[in-house]
Every structure is written in C-alpha cells, then in structure tokens.
mmCIF file of C-alpha atoms in Angstrom:
data_model
loop_
_atom_site.group_PDB
_atom_site.id
_atom_site.type_symbol
_atom_site.label_atom_id
_atom_site.label_comp_id
_atom_site.label_asym_id
_atom_site.label_seq_id
_atom_site.Cartn_x
_atom_site.Cartn_y
_atom_site.Cartn_z
ATOM 1 C CA MET Q 1305 -1.836 35.306 16.517
ATOM 2 C CA THR Q 1306 -3.194 31.708 15.843
ATOM 3 C CA PRO Q 1307 -3.221 29.935 12.820
ATOM 4 C CA ASN Q 1308 -7.086 31.048 12.198
ATOM 5 C CA GLU Q 1309 -6.787 35.085 13.518
ATOM 6 C CA LYS Q 1310 -3.790 35.407 10.947
ATOM 7 C CA THR Q 1311 -5.431 33.992 8.027
ATOM 8 C CA ILE Q 1312 -8.388 36.183 8.498
ATOM 9 C CA GLN Q 1313 -6.164 39.110 8.682
ATOM 10 C CA GLU Q 1314 -4.424 37.989 5.486
ATOM 11 C CA LEU Q 1315 -7.739 38.129 3.641
ATOM 12 C CA ARG Q 1316 -8.993 40.779 5.047
ATOM 13 C CA ARG Q 1317 -5.907 42.835 3.743
ATOM 14 C CA GLU Q 1318 -6.558 40.821 0.307
ATOM 15 C CA VAL Q 1319 -9.740 41.771 -0.158
ATOM 16 C CA ALA Q 1320 -9.108 45.090 0.815
ATOM 17 C CA ARG Q 1321 -6.386 45.478 -1.791
ATOM 18 C CA LEU Q 1322 -8.605 44.078 -4.140
ATOM 19 C CA LYS Q 1323 -11.777 46.708 -3.219
ATOM 20 C CA ALA Q 1324 -9.423 49.532 -3.987
ATOM 21 C CA SER Q 1325 -7.440 48.438 -6.638
ATOM 22 C CA ASN Q 1326 -10.334 48.164 -8.357
ATOM 23 C CA GLU Q 1327 -12.574 51.774 -9.158
ATOM 24 C CA THR Q 1328 -15.167 49.947 -10.647
ATOM 25 C CA TYR Q 1329 -15.866 47.524 -8.457
ATOM 26 C CA GLU Q 1330 -19.350 49.533 -7.408
ATOM 27 C CA LYS Q 1331 -20.476 49.620 -10.720
ATOM 28 C CA ARG Q 1332 -19.987 46.220 -12.536
ATOM 29 C CA HIS Q 1333 -21.504 44.050 -9.150
ATOM 30 C CA TYR Q 1334 -19.878 41.107 -9.293
ATOM 31 C CA MET Q 1335 -16.645 39.597 -8.744
ATOM 32 C CA ASP Q 1336 -14.164 37.129 -10.508
ATOM 33 C CA THR Q 1337 -13.553 33.750 -9.125
ATOM 34 C CA ALA Q 1338 -10.477 34.559 -6.907
ATOM 35 C CA GLU Q 1339 -12.481 37.277 -5.071
ATOM 36 C CA ILE Q 1340 -15.101 35.194 -4.296
ATOM 37 C CA MET Q 1341 -12.936 31.939 -2.953
ATOM 38 C CA ARG Q 1342 -11.227 34.431 -1.055
ATOM 39 C CA LEU Q 1343 -14.570 36.087 0.675
ATOM 40 C CA ARG Q 1344 -16.491 32.871 1.235
ATOM 41 C CA ARG Q 1345 -12.693 31.378 3.156
ATOM 42 C CA LEU Q 1346 -13.043 34.341 5.332
ATOM 43 C CA ASN Q 1347 -17.242 33.986 5.831
ATOM 44 C CA GLU Q 1348 -16.271 30.413 6.660
ATOM 45 C CA LEU Q 1349 -13.332 30.755 9.383
ATOM 46 C CA GLU Q 1350 -15.533 33.480 11.165
ATOM 47 C CA ARG Q 1351 -18.976 32.066 10.762
ATOM 48 C CA GLY Q 1352 -17.579 28.634 12.044
ATOM 49 C CA GLY Q 1353 -19.082 25.141 11.801
ATOM 50 C CA ILE Q 1354 -18.611 21.708 11.247
ATOM 51 C CA LEU Q 1355 -16.763 21.330 8.133
ATOM 52 C CA SER Q 1356 -18.678 19.540 4.933
ATOM 53 C CA GLY Q 1357 -17.025 16.768 3.175
ATOM 54 C CA ARG Q 1358 -16.014 18.755 0.406
ATOM 55 C CA LYS Q 1359 -14.668 21.584 2.414
ATOM 56 C CA MET Q 1360 -12.782 18.583 4.404
ATOM 57 C CA THR Q 1361 -11.281 17.736 1.044
ATOM 58 C CA ASP Q 1362 -10.442 21.617 -0.163
ATOM 59 C CA GLU Q 1363 -7.993 22.004 2.997
ATOM 60 C CA ILE Q 1364 -6.501 18.450 3.446
ATOM 61 C CA ARG Q 1365 -5.802 19.457 -0.431
ATOM 62 C CA ALA Q 1366 -4.153 23.248 0.953
ATOM 63 C CA GLY Q 1367 -2.233 21.086 3.909
ATOM 64 C CA ARG Q 1368 -3.987 22.653 6.878
ATOM 65 C CA ILE Q 1369 -5.583 19.096 7.546
ATOM 66 C CA VAL Q 1370 -3.049 15.437 7.296
ATOM 67 C CA ILE Q 1371 -5.044 12.264 6.995
ATOM 68 C CA SER Q 1372 -2.653 8.989 6.169
ATOM 69 C CA ASP Q 1373 -3.341 7.456 2.966
ATOM 70 C CA PHE Q 1374 -5.936 10.144 2.030
ATOM 71 C CA ASP Q 1375 -8.646 8.505 0.107
ATOM 72 C CA SER Q 1376 -11.865 10.458 -1.518
ATOM 73 C CA ARG Q 1377 -13.740 7.661 -1.917
ATOM 74 C CA ARG Q 1378 -14.447 7.482 1.830
ATOM 75 C CA VAL Q 1379 -15.068 11.251 1.885
ATOM 76 C CA ASN Q 1380 -18.929 11.393 3.827
ATOM 77 C CA PRO Q 1381 -21.125 13.997 3.569
ATOM 78 C CA ASN Q 1382 -19.846 15.897 6.660
ATOM 79 C CA SER Q 1383 -17.215 13.090 8.294
ATOM 80 C CA TYR Q 1384 -14.383 10.881 6.765
ATOM 81 C CA ASN Q 1385 -14.243 6.628 7.135
ATOM 82 C CA LEU Q 1386 -11.579 5.494 9.819
ATOM 83 C CA HIS Q 1387 -9.832 1.951 9.287
ATOM 84 C CA LEU Q 1388 -9.642 -0.364 12.080
ATOM 85 C CA ALA Q 1389 -5.599 -1.428 12.649
ATOM 86 C CA ASP Q 1390 -4.930 -4.993 13.218
ATOM 87 C CA GLU Q 1391 -4.253 -4.269 17.614
ATOM 88 C CA LEU Q 1392 -6.281 -4.706 20.053
ATOM 89 C CA LEU Q 1393 -4.534 -3.621 23.491
ATOM 90 C CA ILE Q 1394 -6.580 -5.254 26.333
ATOM 91 C CA TYR Q 1395 -5.619 -4.376 30.266
ATOM 92 C CA ARG Q 1396 -4.198 -7.439 32.321
ATOM 93 C CA ASP Q 1397 -5.209 -6.234 36.168
ATOM 94 C CA ASP Q 1398 -9.675 -6.916 36.957
ATOM 95 C CA VAL Q 1399 -9.069 -4.020 39.029
ATOM 96 C CA LEU Q 1400 -7.719 -0.816 37.231
ATOM 97 C CA ASP Q 1401 -5.970 1.624 38.879
ATOM 98 C CA MET Q 1402 -5.833 5.719 37.968
ATOM 99 C CA LYS Q 1403 -2.620 6.451 39.900
ATOM 100 C CA LYS Q 1404 -0.599 2.673 38.498
ATOM 101 C CA GLU Q 1405 1.007 1.726 35.331
ATOM 102 C CA ASN Q 1406 -1.675 -0.674 35.161
ATOM 103 C CA ARG Q 1407 0.074 -4.005 33.238
ATOM 104 C CA PHE Q 1408 -1.918 -5.234 29.934
ATOM 105 C CA SER Q 1409 -1.113 -7.249 26.851
ATOM 106 C CA ILE Q 1410 -1.180 -6.619 22.889
ATOM 107 C CA MET Q 1411 -2.942 -9.568 20.659
ATOM 108 C CA LYS Q 1412 -3.281 -9.581 16.695
ATOM 109 C CA ILE Q 1413 -6.497 -9.415 14.767
ATOM 110 C CA PRO Q 1414 -6.206 -11.619 12.315
ATOM 111 C CA GLU Q 1415 -7.740 -12.131 8.848
ATOM 112 C CA THR Q 1416 -10.310 -14.249 10.314
ATOM 113 C CA GLY Q 1417 -10.956 -11.841 12.733
ATOM 114 C CA MET Q 1418 -11.460 -11.748 16.247
ATOM 115 C CA GLU Q 1419 -14.375 -12.308 18.454
ATOM 116 C CA LEU Q 1420 -15.425 -9.331 21.188
ATOM 117 C CA VAL Q 1421 -16.444 -10.332 24.812
ATOM 118 C CA PRO Q 1422 -18.962 -7.838 26.604
ATOM 119 C CA GLY Q 1423 -17.583 -6.640 29.821
ATOM 120 C CA THR Q 1424 -14.084 -6.398 28.520
ATOM 121 C CA LEU Q 1425 -12.762 -3.361 27.234
ATOM 122 C CA TYR Q 1426 -10.330 -3.253 24.393
ATOM 123 C CA LEU Q 1427 -8.029 -0.601 23.379
ATOM 124 C CA GLY Q 1428 -7.488 -0.266 18.950
ATOM 125 C CA ARG Q 1429 -6.655 2.344 17.147
ATOM 126 C CA THR Q 1430 -6.479 3.805 13.269
ATOM 127 C CA MET Q 1431 -4.996 2.843 11.322
ATOM 128 C CA GLU Q 1432 -4.615 6.679 9.666
ATOM 129 C CA HIS Q 1433 -2.815 8.878 11.148
ATOM 130 C CA THR Q 1434 -3.895 13.114 11.142
ATOM 131 C CA SER Q 1435 -2.946 15.785 12.374
ATOM 132 C CA THR Q 1436 -4.209 19.721 12.272
ATOM 133 C CA ASP Q 1437 -3.612 22.852 13.772
ATOM 134 C CA TYR Q 1438 -6.706 24.870 12.510
ATOM 135 C CA TYR Q 1439 -9.785 22.497 13.349
ATOM 136 C CA VAL Q 1440 -10.749 20.977 16.346
ATOM 137 C CA PRO Q 1441 -10.976 17.058 15.327
ATOM 138 C CA LEU Q 1442 -13.900 15.098 16.431
ATOM 139 C CA LEU Q 1443 -14.004 11.348 16.478
ATOM 140 C CA ASP Q 1444 -17.005 9.336 16.411
ATOM 141 C CA GLY Q 1445 -18.432 5.989 15.839
ATOM 142 C CA ARG Q 1446 -20.045 4.825 12.162
ATOM 143 C CA SER Q 1447 -24.235 4.482 12.243
ATOM 144 C CA SER Q 1448 -23.627 0.705 10.733
ATOM 145 C CA VAL Q 1449 -20.731 -0.487 13.675
ATOM 146 C CA GLY Q 1450 -23.478 0.890 16.420
ATOM 147 C CA ARG Q 1451 -26.533 -0.931 15.435
ATOM 148 C CA LEU Q 1452 -23.998 -4.103 16.241
ATOM 149 C CA GLY Q 1453 -23.895 -3.243 19.597
ATOM 150 C CA VAL Q 1454 -20.683 -1.497 19.361
ATOM 151 C CA SER Q 1455 -18.850 1.305 20.649
ATOM 152 C CA VAL Q 1456 -15.504 2.771 19.363
ATOM 153 C CA HIS Q 1457 -15.366 5.679 22.316
ATOM 154 C CA ALA Q 1458 -16.451 5.677 26.211
ATOM 155 C CA THR Q 1459 -15.638 9.089 26.362
ATOM 156 C CA ALA Q 1460 -12.639 10.488 24.282
ATOM 157 C CA GLY Q 1461 -14.509 11.388 21.198
ATOM 158 C CA PHE Q 1462 -13.138 15.278 21.375
ATOM 159 C CA GLY Q 1463 -9.967 16.242 20.172
ATOM 160 C CA ASP Q 1464 -7.417 18.875 20.241
ATOM 161 C CA ILE Q 1465 -6.037 21.575 17.660
ATOM 162 C CA GLY Q 1466 -2.490 20.811 17.345
ATOM 163 C CA PHE Q 1467 -2.427 16.608 17.874
ATOM 164 C CA SER Q 1468 -1.164 14.652 15.561
ATOM 165 C CA GLY Q 1469 -0.868 11.128 16.005
ATOM 166 C CA PHE Q 1470 -3.177 7.700 15.369
ATOM 167 C CA TRP Q 1471 -6.737 8.075 16.798
ATOM 168 C CA THR Q 1472 -7.096 5.014 19.955
ATOM 169 C CA LEU Q 1473 -10.237 3.702 20.219
ATOM 170 C CA GLU Q 1474 -11.876 2.528 23.593
ATOM 171 C CA ILE Q 1475 -13.885 -0.298 22.240
ATOM 172 C CA PHE Q 1476 -16.633 -2.744 23.875
ATOM 173 C CA CYS Q 1477 -19.655 -4.203 22.684
ATOM 174 C CA VAL Q 1478 -23.270 -5.143 23.829
ATOM 175 C CA GLN Q 1479 -23.316 -9.161 22.791
ATOM 176 C CA PRO Q 1480 -20.405 -11.202 21.382
ATOM 177 C CA VAL Q 1481 -19.238 -9.615 18.041
ATOM 178 C CA ARG Q 1482 -16.572 -10.215 15.808
ATOM 179 C CA ILE Q 1483 -14.592 -7.430 14.381
ATOM 180 C CA TYR Q 1484 -11.705 -7.657 11.277
ATOM 181 C CA PRO Q 1485 -8.498 -5.795 10.853
ATOM 182 C CA GLY Q 1486 -9.061 -2.905 8.134
ATOM 183 C CA VAL Q 1487 -12.640 -2.144 8.356
ATOM 184 C CA GLU Q 1488 -14.551 1.266 8.772
ATOM 185 C CA ILE Q 1489 -15.468 1.778 12.214
ATOM 186 C CA CYS Q 1490 -15.332 5.431 12.990
ATOM 187 C CA GLN Q 1491 -15.665 8.331 10.938
ATOM 188 C CA ILE Q 1492 -13.700 11.380 11.633
ATOM 189 C CA TYR Q 1493 -14.824 15.372 11.642
ATOM 190 C CA TYR Q 1494 -13.922 19.489 12.009
ATOM 191 C CA HIS Q 1495 -14.874 22.008 13.604
ATOM 192 C CA THR Q 1496 -14.215 25.512 13.544
ATOM 193 C CA ILE Q 1497 -12.207 27.312 16.997
ATOM 194 C CA VAL Q 1498 -13.308 30.901 17.571
ATOM 195 C CA GLY Q 1499 -10.891 32.708 19.820
ATOM 196 C CA ASP Q 1500 -7.506 32.207 20.735
ATOM 197 C CA TYR Q 1501 -6.217 28.911 21.457
ATOM 198 C CA ASP Q 1502 -3.063 27.071 22.399
ATOM 199 C CA LYS Q 1503 -2.447 23.935 20.474
ATOM 200 C CA TYR Q 1504 -1.749 20.668 21.804
ATOM 201 C CA THR Q 1505 1.268 19.957 23.171
ATOM 202 C CA SER Q 1506 1.033 16.903 25.560
ATOM 203 C CA GLY Q 1507 3.544 14.940 25.932
ATOM 204 C CA LYS Q 1508 1.477 11.912 27.009
ATOM 205 C CA TYR Q 1509 -0.278 10.742 23.704
ATOM 206 C CA GLN Q 1510 1.165 13.260 20.821
ATOM 207 C CA HIS Q 1511 3.336 11.393 18.189
ATOM 208 C CA ASN Q 1512 1.950 8.194 19.377
ATOM 209 C CA SER Q 1513 2.828 5.188 16.964
ATOM 210 C CA GLY Q 1514 0.617 2.521 18.350
ATOM 211 C CA VAL Q 1515 -1.976 1.493 20.759
ATOM 212 C CA GLN Q 1516 -1.445 2.912 24.101
ATOM 213 C CA PRO Q 1517 -3.171 2.370 27.664
ATOM 214 C CA SER Q 1518 -3.866 5.251 29.700
ATOM 215 C CA LEU Q 1519 -0.956 7.150 31.311
ATOM 216 C CA MET Q 1520 -3.420 9.385 33.716
ATOM 217 C CA PHE Q 1521 -0.976 7.725 36.472
ATOM 218 C CA ARG Q 1522 1.699 10.533 35.152
ATOM 219 C CA ASP Q 1523 -0.851 12.890 36.186
ATOM 220 C CA PHE Q 1524 -0.442 12.296 40.087
ATOM 221 C CA VAL Q 1525 3.494 12.288 39.788
ATOM 222 C CA GLU Q 1526 3.041 15.983 38.041
ATOM 223 C CA VAL Q 1527 0.884 16.940 40.965
ATOM 224 C CA THR Q 1528 3.349 15.833 43.727
ATOM 225 C CA LYS Q 1529 6.638 17.066 42.330
#
C-alpha cells in the first residue's frame, strides 16, 4: 500500500467515525474545523494536481515534503525557489560517450561571478537538498533566468517520488552570461500521483552529495551482466 493510499484510508475511517459519533450531524449543517481539514485533505489527495504554495508549506511543516533551509519568503503561488551552489562540472572530452565514464573537471564559481560560454554544457547543483515520499517533484527554471537565455535543465526536470538529494542542473546559455553563486536559479514544484507506485531507489543518483556527471555507462554494464 502506498503512503497516499494509506493516508486516504485513514482519513476515510476518521471521517466515518466522526459522522457515526455525531447523532445530530445531518441536522446541524456544519462541521468543526478538524472535520473540514480532514475532508479537504481527502479531497485533495483523490482529486490530484499541482500543490499551491500554501499547500506546499503545509506539507513541509507536516514533514511530507523536505526542503533543507526552508524559507517561507521563497514560496511562490505554486512553486519554491532554489539556489545555485558554488561549483560547476565541465566535461573534458570533446566527444562524450554514453557507454564510458567521461572525464570532467570541477570549478568554483567566485563571488565576483563566472561567465558562461555558449555551446558548453555546465553541470551545477542546487544548494538545497529535497525529498518526498508522497509527491512527484518537478524542476524548472525561473522566468527571469530564462529571459537571459539560460536553461537550467536539458531534459531532466522531472523527478521521482522517493528521490532524496541535491538536484543536478544541466545549464547552457544562448549568449555569454555571467552567473553568481547563491542566485535563485530555478524553482521546484510538486504534483500528486494517482495509482500504485514504487519509490525511487536508484543507486546512481540517490543521496548524492555534489554535482554528478552522467552515470549512464552503468546501464550498459548492468545490461551485459
């Protein structure tokens, strides 16, 4: 049984108990605050959708979503801003090979900033560590960053339930642009899920501690075994 299904069953039992224990339930035409909150959460879980900023904050306080160094000032109407850490990974090979462990270098972004060059892929990471076993996490760039011609993820903005770690950012730019450490570069948001699911348990990127290059070469090793 998934966490959401377990929660829904518990809420249904609680609502049924409240109705059964109140002989005048049908007569008084109103519910107390606790009943309203339980019915609202049950409806939200079954209906699905993107969490609002207020709902996200509630889930963080309840421990169902974890974002390190959470700051309510960075909550948007339906997302939360994340910061860029002070390091970037750059591949050293001219031709990247999916089946091999490609060489790379790590460089620090100074406080004075670093100029990104078009045509180069930079791998960065968020300063924040996130996790949730209840919702689908998704990542996207901020509109202000996008308007400078900077993309924060090539194709990997979709997360998995159960992922716990820092987010790797696939950064590239249309024209030269200077970036800075600690800038609010992207935003995370959360979506409910319908049906049974398995939590993310991949050993490649789970519980990462820094910028990670592609580990796709491991897929080919597993296939050949």
